[in-house]
PDB file of C-alpha atoms and ligand atoms in Angstrom:
ATOM      1  CA  MET A 336       1.138  34.619 -18.554  1.00 42.00           C
ATOM      2  CA  THR A 337       3.822  32.311 -17.167  1.00 42.00           C
ATOM      3  CA  THR A 338       5.222  29.531 -19.365  1.00 36.00           C
ATOM      4  CA  ASP A 339       4.040  26.847 -16.954  1.00 45.00           C
ATOM      5  CA  SER A 340       0.482  27.932 -17.657  1.00 43.00           C
ATOM      6  CA  VAL A 341       0.356  25.716 -20.736  1.00 46.00           C
ATOM      7  CA  SER A 342       2.096  22.689 -19.245  1.00 45.00           C
ATOM      8  CA  PHE A 343      -0.699  21.649 -16.925  1.00 50.00           C
ATOM      9  CA  ASN A 344      -2.122  18.165 -16.780  1.00 44.00           C
ATOM     10  CA  ALA A 345      -5.560  18.076 -18.285  1.00 47.00           C
ATOM     11  CA  VAL A 346      -8.182  16.585 -16.011  1.00 46.00           C
ATOM     12  CA  ASN A 347     -10.281  14.076 -17.867  1.00 42.00           C
ATOM     13  CA  GLN A 348     -13.865  15.286 -17.715  1.00 56.00           C
ATOM     14  CA  SER A 349     -16.558  12.867 -18.640  1.00 64.00           C
ATOM     15  CA  THR A 350     -20.188  12.003 -18.345  1.00 67.00           C
ATOM     16  CA  GLY A 351     -19.177   8.723 -16.668  1.00 63.00           C
ATOM     17  CA  GLN A 352     -21.928   6.154 -16.700  1.00 76.00           C
ATOM     18  CA  LEU A 353     -24.720   8.469 -17.849  1.00 90.00           C
ATOM     19  CA  PRO A 354     -26.490   7.208 -20.974  1.00 93.00           C
ATOM     20  CA  GLY A 355     -26.566  10.565 -22.792  1.00 97.00           C
ATOM     21  CA  THR A 356     -23.811  12.443 -24.618  1.00 97.00           C
ATOM     22  CA  PHE A 357     -22.492  15.833 -23.595  1.00 97.00           C
ATOM     23  CA  ILE A 358     -21.144  18.065 -26.394  1.00 98.00           C
ATOM     24  CA  THR A 359     -19.938  21.652 -25.981  1.00 98.00           C
ATOM     25  CA  LEU A 360     -19.017  24.511 -28.296  1.00 98.00           C
ATOM     26  CA  GLU A 361     -16.356  26.960 -27.228  1.00 98.00           C
ATOM     27  CA  GLY A 362     -14.580  30.006 -28.606  1.00 97.00           C
ATOM     28  CA  VAL A 363     -13.944  33.709 -28.163  1.00 95.00           C
ATOM     29  CA  ASP A 364     -16.845  36.139 -28.428  1.00 91.00           C
ATOM     30  CA  GLY A 365     -18.045  36.523 -32.020  1.00 90.00           C
ATOM     31  CA  SER A 366     -16.615  33.169 -33.117  1.00 94.00           C
ATOM     32  CA  GLY A 367     -20.088  31.992 -34.183  1.00 94.00           C
ATOM     33  CA  LYS A 368     -20.448  29.229 -31.613  1.00 95.00           C
ATOM     34  CA  SER A 369     -24.065  30.073 -30.695  1.00 95.00           C
ATOM     35  CA  THR A 370     -25.080  29.830 -34.371  1.00 96.00           C
ATOM     36  CA  GLN A 371     -23.131  26.594 -34.666  1.00 98.00           C
ATOM     37  CA  ALA A 372     -24.604  25.142 -31.468  1.00 98.00           C
ATOM     38  CA  ALA A 373     -28.108  25.753 -32.856  1.00 98.00           C
ATOM     39  CA  ALA A 374     -27.136  24.261 -36.252  1.00 98.00           C
ATOM     40  CA  LEU A 375     -25.638  21.183 -34.585  1.00 98.00           C
ATOM     41  CA  SER A 376     -28.739  20.671 -32.504  1.00 98.00           C
ATOM     42  CA  VAL A 377     -30.899  20.732 -35.679  1.00 98.00           C
ATOM     43  CA  ALA A 378     -28.548  18.343 -37.511  1.00 98.00           C
ATOM     44  CA  LEU A 379     -28.613  15.865 -34.622  1.00 98.00           C
ATOM     45  CA  LYS A 380     -32.405  16.088 -34.318  1.00 98.00           C
ATOM     46  CA  ASN A 381     -32.682  15.435 -38.064  1.00 98.00           C
ATOM     47  CA  ALA A 382     -30.504  12.368 -37.556  1.00 98.00           C
ATOM     48  CA  GLY A 383     -33.010  11.069 -34.999  1.00 98.00           C
ATOM     49  CA  PHE A 384     -31.389  12.069 -31.707  1.00 98.00           C
ATOM     50  CA  SER A 385     -33.223  13.630 -28.825  1.00 98.00           C
ATOM     51  CA  VAL A 386     -31.323  16.874 -28.198  1.00 98.00           C
ATOM     52  CA  LEU A 387     -31.220  19.512 -25.474  1.00 98.00           C
ATOM     53  CA  LEU A 388     -29.664  22.818 -26.586  1.00 98.00           C
ATOM     54  CA  SER A 389     -28.527  25.131 -23.799  1.00 98.00           C
ATOM     55  CA  ARG A 390     -25.936  27.767 -22.928  1.00 98.00           C
ATOM     56  CA  GLU A 391     -23.694  29.073 -20.162  1.00 98.00           C
ATOM     57  CA  PRO A 392     -23.830  31.191 -18.213  1.00 98.00           C
ATOM     58  CA  GLY A 393     -27.582  30.605 -18.055  1.00 97.00           C
ATOM     59  CA  GLY A 394     -29.941  27.923 -19.266  1.00 97.00           C
ATOM     60  CA  THR A 395     -32.322  27.950 -16.274  1.00 97.00           C
ATOM     61  CA  PRO A 396     -34.234  30.836 -14.606  1.00 98.00           C
ATOM     62  CA  VAL A 397     -31.782  31.117 -11.671  1.00 98.00           C
ATOM     63  CA  ALA A 398     -28.721  30.723 -13.896  1.00 98.00           C
ATOM     64  CA  GLU A 399     -30.068  33.373 -16.317  1.00 98.00           C
ATOM     65  CA  GLN A 400     -30.368  35.825 -13.400  1.00 98.00           C
ATOM     66  CA  ILE A 401     -26.745  35.111 -12.477  1.00 98.00           C
ATOM     67  CA  ARG A 402     -25.856  35.678 -16.161  1.00 98.00           C
ATOM     68  CA  ASP A 403     -27.444  39.145 -15.996  1.00 97.00           C
ATOM     69  CA  ILE A 404     -25.144  40.071 -13.091  1.00 97.00           C
ATOM     70  CA  LEU A 405     -22.061  38.625 -14.795  1.00 96.00           C
ATOM     71  CA  LEU A 406     -22.571  40.437 -18.095  1.00 94.00           C
ATOM     72  CA  ASP A 407     -23.895  43.736 -16.718  1.00 94.00           C
ATOM     73  CA  ARG A 408     -21.724  46.545 -18.131  1.00 89.00           C
ATOM     74  CA  GLU A 409     -22.840  48.862 -15.320  1.00 92.00           C
ATOM     75  CA  ILE A 410     -20.767  46.737 -12.917  1.00 92.00           C
ATOM     76  CA  GLU A 411     -17.330  48.239 -13.293  1.00 87.00           C
ATOM     77  CA  SER A 412     -15.369  45.723 -11.279  1.00 89.00           C
ATOM     78  CA  MET A 413     -15.854  42.475  -9.450  1.00 94.00           C
ATOM     79  CA  ALA A 414     -13.412  40.454  -7.323  1.00 96.00           C
ATOM     80  CA  TRP A 415     -11.817  37.649  -9.351  1.00 96.00           C
ATOM     81  CA  SER A 416     -13.121  34.977  -6.992  1.00 97.00           C
ATOM     82  CA  THR A 417     -16.640  36.478  -7.108  1.00 97.00           C
ATOM     83  CA  GLU A 418     -16.589  36.268 -10.901  1.00 97.00           C
ATOM     84  CA  VAL A 419     -15.360  32.653 -10.858  1.00 98.00           C
ATOM     85  CA  LEU A 420     -17.892  31.582  -8.240  1.00 98.00           C
ATOM     86  CA  LEU A 421     -20.802  33.263 -10.028  1.00 98.00           C
ATOM     87  CA  TYR A 422     -19.957  31.385 -13.243  1.00 98.00           C
ATOM     88  CA  LEU A 423     -19.753  28.199 -11.204  1.00 98.00           C
ATOM     89  CA  ALA A 424     -22.974  28.942  -9.288  1.00 98.00           C
ATOM     90  CA  SER A 425     -24.736  29.360 -12.621  1.00 98.00           C
ATOM     91  CA  ARG A 426     -23.198  26.043 -13.739  1.00 98.00           C
ATOM     92  CA  ALA A 427     -24.210  24.214 -10.536  1.00 98.00           C
ATOM     93  CA  GLU A 428     -27.833  25.183 -11.072  1.00 98.00           C
ATOM     94  CA  HIS A 429     -27.697  24.393 -14.791  1.00 98.00           C
ATOM     95  CA  VAL A 430     -26.127  20.953 -14.290  1.00 98.00           C
ATOM     96  CA  SER A 431     -28.355  19.827 -11.457  1.00 97.00           C
ATOM     97  CA  THR A 432     -31.692  21.018 -12.827  1.00 97.00           C
ATOM     98  CA  LEU A 433     -31.256  20.696 -16.599  1.00 98.00           C
ATOM     99  CA  LEU A 434     -28.140  18.985 -17.961  1.00 98.00           C
ATOM    100  CA  ARG A 435     -27.754  15.966 -15.667  1.00 97.00           C
ATOM    101  CA  PRO A 436     -31.458  14.993 -15.907  1.00 97.00           C
ATOM    102  CA  ALA A 437     -31.269  15.226 -19.731  1.00 98.00           C
ATOM    103  CA  LEU A 438     -28.137  13.047 -19.787  1.00 97.00           C
ATOM    104  CA  GLU A 439     -29.837  10.573 -17.448  1.00 96.00           C
ATOM    105  CA  ARG A 440     -32.729  10.380 -19.939  1.00 97.00           C
ATOM    106  CA  GLY A 441     -30.182   9.495 -22.648  1.00 97.00           C
ATOM    107  CA  GLU A 442     -30.373  12.786 -24.560  1.00 98.00           C
ATOM    108  CA  VAL A 443     -27.603  14.537 -26.435  1.00 98.00           C
ATOM    109  CA  VAL A 444     -26.828  17.802 -24.665  1.00 98.00           C
ATOM    110  CA  VAL A 445     -25.382  20.548 -26.887  1.00 98.00           C
ATOM    111  CA  CYS A 446     -24.122  23.373 -24.692  1.00 98.00           C
ATOM    112  CA  ASP A 447     -22.781  26.760 -25.760  1.00 98.00           C
ATOM    113  CA  ARG A 448     -19.757  27.100 -23.358  1.00 98.00           C
ATOM    114  CA  PHE A 449     -18.802  25.156 -20.202  1.00 98.00           C
ATOM    115  CA  LEU A 450     -15.669  24.712 -18.018  1.00 98.00           C
ATOM    116  CA  ASP A 451     -13.223  25.400 -20.872  1.00 98.00           C
ATOM    117  CA  SER A 452     -14.619  28.956 -20.984  1.00 98.00           C
ATOM    118  CA  THR A 453     -14.017  29.410 -17.248  1.00 98.00           C
ATOM    119  CA  LEU A 454     -10.414  28.244 -17.670  1.00 98.00           C
ATOM    120  CA  ALA A 455      -9.826  30.341 -20.798  1.00 98.00           C
ATOM    121  CA  TYR A 456     -11.479  33.551 -19.523  1.00 97.00           C
ATOM    122  CA  GLN A 457     -10.900  33.508 -15.755  1.00 97.00           C
ATOM    123  CA  ALA A 458      -7.517  31.716 -15.630  1.00 97.00           C
ATOM    124  CA  PHE A 459      -5.852  32.785 -18.909  1.00 97.00           C
ATOM    125  CA  GLY A 460      -7.814  35.970 -19.746  1.00 95.00           C
ATOM    126  CA  ARG A 461      -7.865  37.356 -16.213  1.00 93.00           C
ATOM    127  CA  GLU A 462      -4.317  36.031 -15.674  1.00 91.00           C
ATOM    128  CA  GLY A 463      -5.454  34.023 -12.681  1.00 80.00           C
ATOM    129  CA  GLY A 464      -6.718  37.069 -10.789  1.00 80.00           C
ATOM    130  CA  GLY A 465      -3.183  37.662  -9.538  1.00 87.00           C
ATOM    131  CA  VAL A 466      -2.040  34.108  -8.803  1.00 90.00           C
ATOM    132  CA  ARG A 467      -0.134  31.977 -11.323  1.00 93.00           C
ATOM    133  CA  VAL A 468      -2.335  30.789 -14.171  1.00 95.00           C
ATOM    134  CA  ILE A 469      -1.654  27.145 -13.385  1.00 95.00           C
ATOM    135  CA  GLU A 470      -2.702  27.636  -9.757  1.00 96.00           C
ATOM    136  CA  ALA A 471      -5.840  29.485 -10.834  1.00 96.00           C
ATOM    137  CA  MET A 472      -6.680  26.583 -13.155  1.00 97.00           C
ATOM    138  CA  ASP A 473      -6.305  24.109 -10.295  1.00 97.00           C
ATOM    139  CA  ALA A 474      -8.532  26.186  -8.019  1.00 97.00           C
ATOM    140  CA  ILE A 475     -11.154  26.568 -10.762  1.00 98.00           C
ATOM    141  CA  ARG A 476     -11.144  22.842 -11.536  1.00 97.00           C
ATOM    142  CA  ARG A 477     -11.600  21.947  -7.864  1.00 97.00           C
ATOM    143  CA  ALA A 478     -14.487  24.390  -7.394  1.00 98.00           C
ATOM    144  CA  ASN A 479     -15.949  23.225 -10.707  1.00 97.00           C
ATOM    145  CA  ASP A 480     -16.023  19.655  -9.407  1.00 96.00           C
ATOM    146  CA  LEU A 481     -18.136  20.855  -6.502  1.00 96.00           C
ATOM    147  CA  ALA A 482     -20.487  22.646  -8.926  1.00 97.00           C
ATOM    148  CA  THR A 483     -20.830  19.767 -11.390  1.00 97.00           C
ATOM    149  CA  GLY A 484     -20.102  16.592  -9.440  1.00 95.00           C
ATOM    150  CA  GLY A 485     -17.408  15.942 -12.050  1.00 94.00           C
ATOM    151  CA  LEU A 486     -19.741  16.200 -15.043  1.00 96.00           C
ATOM    152  CA  GLY A 487     -18.060  17.471 -18.206  1.00 97.00           C
ATOM    153  CA  PRO A 488     -18.238  17.198 -21.986  1.00 97.00           C
ATOM    154  CA  GLU A 489     -17.005  14.185 -23.953  1.00 96.00           C
ATOM    155  CA  LEU A 490     -16.697  16.151 -27.166  1.00 98.00           C
ATOM    156  CA  THR A 491     -15.940  19.839 -27.658  1.00 98.00           C
ATOM    157  CA  PHE A 492     -15.708  22.004 -30.766  1.00 98.00           C
ATOM    158  CA  LEU A 493     -13.444  25.010 -30.359  1.00 98.00           C
ATOM    159  CA  LEU A 494     -14.271  27.661 -32.966  1.00 98.00           C
ATOM    160  CA  ASP A 495     -10.953  29.394 -33.375  1.00 98.00           C
ATOM    161  CA  LEU A 496     -10.994  33.014 -34.535  1.00 95.00           C
ATOM    162  CA  ASP A 497      -8.831  36.109 -34.219  1.00 95.00           C
ATOM    163  CA  PRO A 498     -10.652  38.077 -31.444  1.00 92.00           C
ATOM    164  CA  SER A 499     -10.466  41.354 -33.415  1.00 90.00           C
ATOM    165  CA  GLU A 500     -12.486  39.666 -36.155  1.00 90.00           C
ATOM    166  CA  GLY A 501     -14.985  38.451 -33.554  1.00 83.00           C
ATOM    167  CA  LEU A 502     -15.413  41.981 -32.176  1.00 83.00           C
ATOM    168  CA  ASN A 503     -15.836  43.326 -35.753  1.00 84.00           C
ATOM    169  CA  ARG A 504     -18.633  40.836 -36.305  1.00 83.00           C
ATOM    170  CA  ALA A 505     -20.372  42.144 -33.154  1.00 78.00           C
ATOM    171  CA  VAL A 506     -20.036  45.744 -34.408  1.00 78.00           C
ATOM    172  CA  ILE A 507     -21.410  44.792 -37.858  1.00 79.00           C
ATOM    173  CA  ALA A 508     -24.327  43.013 -36.174  1.00 81.00           C
ATOM    174  CA  GLY A 509     -24.997  46.217 -34.186  1.00 80.00           C
ATOM    175  CA  ARG A 510     -24.613  44.389 -30.877  1.00 80.00           C
ATOM    176  CA  SER A 511     -23.058  46.258 -27.937  1.00 79.00           C
ATOM    177  CA  PRO A 512     -20.272  44.376 -26.129  1.00 78.00           C
ATOM    178  CA  ASP A 513     -21.018  42.679 -22.788  1.00 79.00           C
ATOM    179  CA  ARG A 514     -18.813  43.153 -19.687  1.00 78.00           C
ATOM    180  CA  LEU A 515     -16.251  40.530 -20.762  1.00 72.00           C
ATOM    181  CA  GLU A 516     -16.106  41.600 -24.424  1.00 72.00           C
ATOM    182  CA  GLY A 517     -15.616  45.154 -23.180  1.00 75.00           C
ATOM    183  CA  GLU A 518     -12.188  44.039 -21.887  1.00 78.00           C
ATOM    184  CA  GLY A 519     -10.899  44.340 -25.480  1.00 80.00           C
ATOM    185  CA  THR A 520      -8.601  42.383 -27.749  1.00 87.00           C
ATOM    186  CA  VAL A 521      -5.532  42.064 -25.486  1.00 91.00           C
ATOM    187  CA  PHE A 522      -7.688  40.220 -22.944  1.00 92.00           C
ATOM    188  CA  LEU A 523      -9.388  38.164 -25.674  1.00 93.00           C
ATOM    189  CA  ASP A 524      -6.009  37.279 -27.243  1.00 95.00           C
ATOM    190  CA  ARG A 525      -5.065  35.662 -23.926  1.00 96.00           C
ATOM    191  CA  VAL A 526      -8.436  33.877 -23.874  1.00 97.00           C
ATOM    192  CA  ARG A 527      -7.837  32.527 -27.393  1.00 97.00           C
ATOM    193  CA  ASP A 528      -4.338  31.330 -26.439  1.00 97.00           C
ATOM    194  CA  GLY A 529      -5.894  29.663 -23.381  1.00 98.00           C
ATOM    195  CA  PHE A 530      -8.439  27.801 -25.478  1.00 98.00           C
ATOM    196  CA  LEU A 531      -5.699  26.634 -27.849  1.00 98.00           C
ATOM    197  CA  ALA A 532      -3.570  25.438 -24.910  1.00 98.00           C
ATOM    198  CA  LEU A 533      -6.538  23.473 -23.557  1.00 98.00           C
ATOM    199  CA  ALA A 534      -7.079  21.916 -26.997  1.00 98.00           C
ATOM    200  CA  GLU A 535      -3.416  20.967 -27.207  1.00 98.00           C
ATOM    201  CA  ALA A 536      -3.661  19.244 -23.827  1.00 97.00           C
ATOM    202  CA  GLU A 537      -6.815  17.283 -24.739  1.00 98.00           C
ATOM    203  CA  PRO A 538      -6.691  16.731 -28.513  1.00 98.00           C
ATOM    204  CA  ASP A 539      -9.074  13.773 -28.435  1.00 96.00           C
ATOM    205  CA  ARG A 540     -11.866  15.727 -26.778  1.00 97.00           C
ATOM    206  CA  ILE A 541     -11.346  19.236 -28.177  1.00 98.00           C
ATOM    207  CA  HIS A 542     -11.593  19.597 -31.964  1.00 98.00           C
ATOM    208  CA  VAL A 543     -10.249  22.920 -33.196  1.00 98.00           C
ATOM    209  CA  ILE A 544     -12.388  24.268 -36.034  1.00 98.00           C
ATOM    210  CA  PRO A 545     -11.105  27.390 -37.868  1.00 97.00           C
ATOM    211  CA  ALA A 546     -14.041  29.817 -37.634  1.00 96.00           C
ATOM    212  CA  GLY A 547     -13.210  32.011 -40.623  1.00 93.00           C
ATOM    213  CA  GLY A 548     -15.116  29.876 -43.168  1.00 92.00           C
ATOM    214  CA  THR A 549     -18.761  30.064 -44.189  1.00 95.00           C
ATOM    215  CA  VAL A 550     -21.430  29.196 -41.618  1.00 96.00           C
ATOM    216  CA  THR A 551     -22.593  26.261 -43.765  1.00 98.00           C
ATOM    217  CA  ASP A 552     -19.136  24.769 -44.287  1.00 98.00           C
ATOM    218  CA  ILE A 553     -18.423  24.968 -40.565  1.00 98.00           C
ATOM    219  CA  SER A 554     -21.777  23.508 -39.530  1.00 98.00           C
ATOM    220  CA  GLU A 555     -21.379  20.605 -41.965  1.00 98.00           C
ATOM    221  CA  GLU A 556     -17.912  19.845 -40.602  1.00 98.00           C
ATOM    222  CA  ILE A 557     -19.115  19.943 -36.982  1.00 98.00           C
ATOM    223  CA  ALA A 558     -22.168  17.782 -37.713  1.00 98.00           C
ATOM    224  CA  ARG A 559     -20.008  15.250 -39.589  1.00 98.00           C
ATOM    225  CA  ARG A 560     -17.603  14.918 -36.654  1.00 98.00           C
ATOM    226  CA  ALA A 561     -20.370  14.798 -34.024  1.00 98.00           C
ATOM    227  CA  LEU A 562     -22.336  12.118 -35.900  1.00 98.00           C
ATOM    228  CA  SER A 563     -19.207  10.074 -36.403  1.00 98.00           C
ATOM    229  CA  TYR A 564     -18.508  10.295 -32.648  1.00 97.00           C
ATOM    230  CA  LEU A 565     -22.083   9.277 -31.772  1.00 97.00           C
ATOM    231  CA  GLN A 566     -21.999   6.347 -34.192  1.00 96.00           C
ATOM    232  CA  ARG A 567     -18.698   5.092 -32.739  1.00 93.00           C
ATOM    233  CA  LYS A 568     -19.979   5.368 -29.157  1.00 87.00           C
TER     234      LYS A 568
HETATM  235  P1  TMP B 479     -21.722  34.330 -24.514  1.00 63.53           P
HETATM  236  O1  TMP B 479     -21.529  35.699 -25.054  1.00 63.53           O
HETATM  237  O2  TMP B 479     -21.090  33.270 -25.321  1.00 63.53           O
HETATM  238  O3  TMP B 479     -23.130  34.056 -24.189  1.00 63.53           O
HETATM  239  O4  TMP B 479     -20.907  34.246 -23.131  1.00 63.53           O
HETATM  240  C1  TMP B 479     -21.030  35.230 -22.187  1.00 63.53           C
HETATM  241  C2  TMP B 479     -19.700  35.775 -21.733  1.00 63.53           C
HETATM  242  O5  TMP B 479     -19.298  35.098 -20.541  1.00 63.53           O
HETATM  243  C3  TMP B 479     -18.561  35.648 -22.721  1.00 63.53           C
HETATM  244  O6  TMP B 479     -17.888  36.907 -22.779  1.00 63.53           O
HETATM  245  C4  TMP B 479     -17.664  34.618 -22.114  1.00 63.53           C
HETATM  246  C5  TMP B 479     -17.929  34.753 -20.641  1.00 63.53           C
HETATM  247  N1  TMP B 479     -17.701  33.533 -19.839  1.00 63.53           N
HETATM  248  C6  TMP B 479     -16.681  33.527 -18.897  1.00 63.53           C
HETATM  249  O7  TMP B 479     -15.944  34.497 -18.774  1.00 63.53           O
HETATM  250  N2  TMP B 479     -16.516  32.406 -18.116  1.00 63.53           N
HETATM  251  C7  TMP B 479     -17.333  31.315 -18.220  1.00 63.53           C
HETATM  252  O8  TMP B 479     -17.162  30.332 -17.478  1.00 63.53           O
HETATM  253  C8  TMP B 479     -18.396  31.342 -19.206  1.00 63.53           C
HETATM  254  C9  TMP B 479     -19.312  30.172 -19.333  1.00 63.53           C
HETATM  255  C10 TMP B 479     -18.540  32.462 -19.988  1.00 63.53           C
END
C-alpha cells in the first residue's frame, strides 16, 4: 500500500433530504457485525422505530444471486473490475428496490456492510487491483455514485478486530470461509487497516467499536450511540 492511500479526502455520503436514517455496520469477517446488526435492529424496534434490517452483498433476490457469484469458492479468480462492479451491481439493485423506498417511508435502515466495505476490501485489500490505492478509491466512489445516486450512511459502526481472531471464530463456529475470507490474514490485515483509515478520515460518521468484548456489552454500546444519534436528529 502506498502512503498516499490514507491521505485521501473523504467524500461526505448522506441520505440528503430523505426522512429515514441510514445506519451501517462494518468490519472484517468474523468481527460479529451481523450479530450486532440484528441486535441493533431489535433495540431500535423496542425503542419504537420502524426498522429495515438488510445486508450487502445481497438483500434482494437479484442482489442475493450476485452475492452467490461473488462468494463462490469454486471461482478461482475474477478480474478486479468485475469484482468491483458486481458488488456495485448488487448495491444498485439493493438501493433502488429496498433501501431508498424504506428511507423515503421514514424508516431506519440498518445495513450489514456498504461502500466502506468496497473501499476496504477492493481498494485496500486488493491493493487497488494494480493501480494506486487512492486512484482505486476514486474510481470506486465514482462508480458507487452511479449505483446509489449518492445515497450513503449517516452513521456507521466499525467493529474492529484482529482478522486472525475473526477467522478463528469462523473455525470455532464450523463455518467454511467464503471466497474473500479464503484470501487469508495478510489480505484481511490490509482490509482492517483500510477500515481504520476510513474511520480516521470521517470520525463523525464512523464510530470505531473494539470487537473483542462480550456480545452484550458491544450491543449495548452500539444501541446507546445509535439512539443518542436518532434523538439528536
Ligand atoms: P459477509 O460475510 O459480511 O456477508 O460479506 C461477504 C463478503 O464480501 C465479505 O468477505 C466481505 C466482502 N465484501 C467485499 O469484498 N466488498 C463489498 O463491497 C462488500 C459489501 C462485501
